[in-house]
CSV table of C-alpha atoms in Angstrom, one decimal:
chain,number,residue,atom,x,y,z
C,242,SER,CA,-4.5,-2.4,31.5
C,243,VAL,CA,-5.8,-0.9,34.7
C,244,ARG,CA,-5.3,2.8,34.8
C,245,LEU,CA,-4.6,4.4,38.4
C,246,GLY,CA,-5.0,7.8,39.5
C,247,LYS,CA,-7.1,10.4,41.3
C,248,LEU,CA,-10.4,11.7,39.9
C,249,GLU,CA,-9.4,15.3,40.6
C,250,ASP,CA,-6.0,14.9,38.8
C,251,GLU,CA,-7.5,13.5,35.8
C,252,PHE,CA,-10.9,15.1,35.2
C,253,ASP,CA,-12.2,18.7,35.8
C,254,PHE,CA,-14.4,17.8,38.9
C,255,LEU,CA,-13.0,20.6,41.0
C,256,PRO,CA,-11.8,24.3,40.5
C,257,GLU,CA,-8.3,24.6,40.3
C,258,LYS,CA,-6.4,24.9,43.7
C,259,GLU,CA,-4.4,28.0,42.4
C,260,ILE,CA,-5.1,30.9,40.2
C,261,LYS,CA,-3.1,33.7,38.9
C,262,ASP,CA,-2.9,36.6,41.1
C,263,PRO,CA,-5.3,39.3,39.4
C,264,GLU,CA,-3.3,42.0,41.3
C,265,GLN,CA,-0.1,41.0,39.7
C,266,SER,CA,1.0,41.9,36.2
C,267,LYS,CA,4.3,42.0,34.1
C,268,PRO,CA,6.2,44.9,34.9
C,269,GLU,CA,6.3,47.3,32.0
C,270,ASP,CA,10.2,47.4,32.0
C,271,TRP,CA,10.4,43.5,32.2
C,272,VAL,CA,12.6,42.5,29.4
C,273,ASP,CA,11.8,39.0,28.1
C,274,VAL,CA,13.6,39.3,24.6
C,275,ARG,CA,16.6,36.8,24.6
C,276,GLU,CA,18.2,38.0,21.4
C,277,ILE,CA,18.7,41.6,19.9
C,278,PRO,CA,20.2,42.8,16.5
C,279,ASP,CA,23.9,43.4,16.9
C,280,PRO,CA,24.2,47.3,16.9
C,281,GLU,CA,27.7,47.2,15.6
C,282,ASP,CA,26.8,44.9,12.8
C,283,VAL,CA,26.2,47.0,9.5
C,284,LYS,CA,25.4,46.4,6.0
C,285,PRO,CA,28.0,45.8,3.7
C,286,GLU,CA,28.5,48.5,1.0
C,287,GLY,CA,26.7,47.5,-2.3
C,288,TYR,CA,24.9,44.6,-0.6
C,289,ASP,CA,21.5,45.9,-2.3
C,290,ASP,CA,23.1,46.1,-5.6
C,291,ILE,CA,23.6,42.1,-5.8
C,292,LEU,CA,21.0,40.6,-7.9
C,293,ASP,CA,19.2,37.5,-7.1
C,294,GLU,CA,19.6,36.1,-10.7
C,295,ILE,CA,22.4,36.6,-13.4
C,296,PRO,CA,22.7,35.6,-16.9
C,297,ASP,CA,24.3,32.1,-17.2
C,298,PRO,CA,27.9,32.5,-18.1
C,299,ASP,CA,28.1,29.0,-19.5
C,300,ALA,CA,25.3,29.6,-21.9
C,301,ALA,CA,26.2,30.2,-25.7
C,302,LYS,CA,23.8,31.5,-28.4
C,303,PRO,CA,22.7,28.5,-30.7
C,304,ASP,CA,24.5,28.2,-34.1
C,305,ASP,CA,21.2,28.3,-35.8
C,306,TRP,CA,20.0,31.4,-33.9
C,307,ASP,CA,18.7,34.1,-36.4
C,308,ASP,CA,18.6,37.5,-34.9
C,309,GLU,CA,16.1,38.7,-37.5
C,310,ASP,CA,13.7,36.0,-37.2
C,311,ASP,CA,14.2,35.0,-33.5
C,312,GLY,CA,15.0,38.4,-31.9
C,313,GLU,CA,18.1,39.4,-30.0
C,314,TRP,CA,19.6,36.5,-28.1
C,315,GLU,CA,19.6,36.7,-24.2
C,316,ALA,CA,21.5,34.0,-22.0
C,317,PRO,CA,18.9,32.5,-19.7
C,318,MET,CA,19.2,33.3,-16.2
C,319,MET,CA,20.4,31.5,-13.2
C,320,ASP,CA,20.5,31.8,-9.6
C,321,ASN,CA,23.3,34.3,-8.4
C,322,PRO,CA,25.6,32.4,-5.9
C,323,ASP,CA,26.6,35.7,-4.4
C,324,PHE,CA,23.0,36.6,-3.6
C,325,LYS,CA,22.3,36.0,0.1
C,326,GLY,CA,18.8,37.3,0.3
C,327,PRO,CA,17.6,40.4,2.4
C,328,TRP,CA,20.3,41.7,4.6
C,329,SER,CA,19.8,41.6,8.5
C,330,PRO,CA,22.0,42.2,11.3
C,331,LYS,CA,23.4,39.4,13.3
C,332,MET,CA,21.8,38.6,16.6
C,333,ILE,CA,23.4,38.9,20.0
C,334,PRO,CA,22.3,37.8,23.6
C,335,ASN,CA,20.4,40.4,25.1
C,336,PRO,CA,22.3,42.1,28.1
C,337,ASP,CA,18.8,43.2,29.6
C,338,TYR,CA,17.3,39.7,29.3
C,339,LYS,CA,15.5,38.7,32.6
C,340,GLY,CA,13.9,35.6,31.3
C,341,ALA,CA,10.4,34.7,30.9
C,342,TRP,CA,8.1,36.4,33.3
C,343,VAL,CA,6.2,34.0,35.7
C,344,HIS,CA,2.7,35.0,36.7
C,345,PRO,CA,2.4,34.7,40.6
C,346,MET,CA,0.0,32.4,41.6
C,347,ILE,CA,-2.4,32.5,44.7
C,348,ALA,CA,-4.9,30.1,46.4
C,349,ASN,CA,-8.2,29.9,44.6
C,350,PRO,CA,-10.8,31.3,46.9
C,351,GLU,CA,-13.4,29.1,45.1
C,352,TYR,CA,-11.6,25.8,45.5
C,353,SER,CA,-13.1,23.4,48.0
C,354,TYR,CA,-12.5,19.6,48.0
C,355,ASP,CA,-15.7,17.4,47.3
C,356,ASP,CA,-15.6,14.1,48.8
C,357,SER,CA,-18.6,13.1,46.7
C,358,MET,CA,-17.2,14.2,43.3
C,359,HIS,CA,-17.3,10.5,42.1
C,360,ALA,CA,-21.1,10.3,42.8
C,361,VAL,CA,-22.3,12.0,39.5
C,362,CYS,CA,-25.8,10.8,39.8
C,363,LYS,CA,-26.7,11.7,43.3
C,364,ASP,CA,-30.1,10.9,42.8
C,365,GLY,CA,-29.5,7.7,40.8
C,366,CYS,CA,-28.4,7.0,37.3
C,367,THR,CA,-31.2,6.2,34.8
C,368,HIS,CA,-28.9,6.2,31.5
C,369,VAL,CA,-25.7,4.9,30.4
C,370,GLY,CA,-23.7,6.0,27.3
C,371,PHE,CA,-21.4,4.3,25.2
C,372,GLU,CA,-19.2,6.0,22.6
C,373,LEU,CA,-18.3,3.0,20.0
C,374,TRP,CA,-16.8,2.7,16.5
C,375,GLN,CA,-17.8,-0.5,14.6
C,376,VAL,CA,-17.9,-1.5,11.0
C,377,LYS,CA,-21.1,-3.8,11.4
C,378,SER,CA,-24.4,-2.6,12.8
C,379,GLY,CA,-27.0,-4.7,14.9
C,380,THR,CA,-24.9,-4.7,18.2
C,381,ILE,CA,-27.5,-4.5,21.3
C,382,PHE,CA,-26.6,-3.7,24.8
C,383,ASP,CA,-28.8,-4.6,27.7
C,384,ASP,CA,-28.5,-5.8,31.4
C,385,ILE,CA,-26.1,-2.9,32.2
C,386,ILE,CA,-24.7,-2.7,35.9
C,387,VAL,CA,-22.5,-0.1,37.3
C,388,THR,CA,-20.7,-1.5,40.5
C,389,ASP,CA,-17.4,-1.8,42.3
C,390,SER,CA,-18.6,-5.1,43.9
C,391,LEU,CA,-17.4,-8.2,42.1
C,392,GLU,CA,-20.0,-10.4,44.0
C,393,GLU,CA,-23.0,-8.1,43.0
C,394,ALA,CA,-21.6,-8.1,39.3
C,395,GLN,CA,-21.6,-12.0,39.4
C,396,LYS,CA,-25.1,-12.2,41.0
C,397,PHE,CA,-26.5,-9.9,38.5
C,398,ALA,CA,-24.9,-11.7,35.4
C,399,GLU,CA,-26.2,-15.0,36.7
C,400,GLU,CA,-29.9,-13.6,37.1
C,401,THR,CA,-29.7,-11.9,33.4
C,402,PHE,CA,-26.8,-12.7,31.0
C,403,PHE,CA,-26.5,-16.5,31.8
C,404,LYS,CA,-30.2,-17.0,31.7
C,405,LYS,CA,-30.5,-15.6,28.3
C,406,LYS,CA,-27.2,-16.5,26.9
C,407,GLU,CA,-28.2,-20.1,25.3
C,408,GLY,CA,-31.7,-18.7,24.0
C,409,GLU,CA,-30.1,-15.7,22.4
C,410,LYS,CA,-27.4,-18.0,20.8
C,411,ASP,CA,-30.0,-20.4,19.4
C,412,MET,CA,-32.0,-17.3,18.0
C,413,PHE,CA,-28.9,-16.0,16.4
C,414,ASP,CA,-27.8,-19.3,14.8
C,415,GLU,CA,-31.6,-19.7,13.5
C,416,ALA,CA,-31.4,-16.2,11.9
C,417,GLU,CA,-27.9,-16.8,10.4
C,418,LYS,CA,-29.2,-20.1,8.9
C,419,LYS,CA,-32.3,-18.2,7.5
C,420,ARG,CA,-29.9,-15.6,6.1
C,421,ARG,CA,-27.8,-18.0,4.4
C,422,GLU,CA,-30.5,-20.1,2.9
C,423,GLU,CA,-31.9,-16.8,1.3
C,424,GLN,CA,-28.6,-16.0,0.3
C,425,GLU,CA,-28.1,-19.4,-1.5
C,426,ALA,CA,-31.4,-19.2,-3.0
C,427,ALA,CA,-30.8,-15.8,-4.5
C,428,MET,CA,-27.5,-17.1,-5.8
C,429,ALA,CA,-29.2,-19.9,-7.4
C,430,ASP,CA,-31.7,-17.8,-8.9
C,431,GLU,CA,-29.0,-15.6,-10.6
C,432,GLU,CA,-27.2,-18.6,-12.1
C,433,ASP,CA,-30.6,-19.7,-13.6
C,434,PHE,CA,-31.0,-16.3,-15.0
C,435,ASP,CA,-27.6,-16.5,-16.5
C,436,MET,CA,-28.1,-19.9,-18.1
C,437,ASP,CA,-31.5,-18.7,-20.0
C,438,ASP,CA,-29.5,-15.9,-21.2
C,439,MET,CA,-26.9,-18.1,-22.8
C,440,GLU,CA,-29.5,-20.5,-24.3
C,441,ASP,CA,-31.3,-17.6,-25.8
C,442,MET,CA,-27.9,-16.3,-27.5
C,443,GLN,CA,-27.5,-19.8,-29.0
């Protein structure tokens, strides 16, 4: 798919048009806490005395339990359904809440539009970089052209790629043929070796 957009919007070619006003800062009395603990909510009496675990009331000492040999029997512990965790007061809306403070912006004095931001090689490009992920090595890149002219690209391809296309294909086919022959020969040698081993065993 073709991606449309402006260079200055998609890349950091230019400084920001606006910056935070260095003369401004959040007022000390600015309240940006949305909720506060309810001052009228108090911890119930005895709340801290509630244990997080209690002996299982349904557990019973086994019939074969011997206090002398096994020691004094104690019921296994279980989570206390009445335990609600550490107490904390409920939260209520903060009547002094002013919302999130937004830093005022001003025009950036260092900003200026650059009509030639696209010309990253103002003196001419000498190298092209590729970031690729591949599972098979051996890929070769050559005859690279960077242009926005379809006619220029077509002419360049005819003078380079298409002139070498058939010759490169023949070279590739010959290399593949040689690789297959070597692979088949190696497999045949392995089969002969295995047959010799079987004869020795007999």
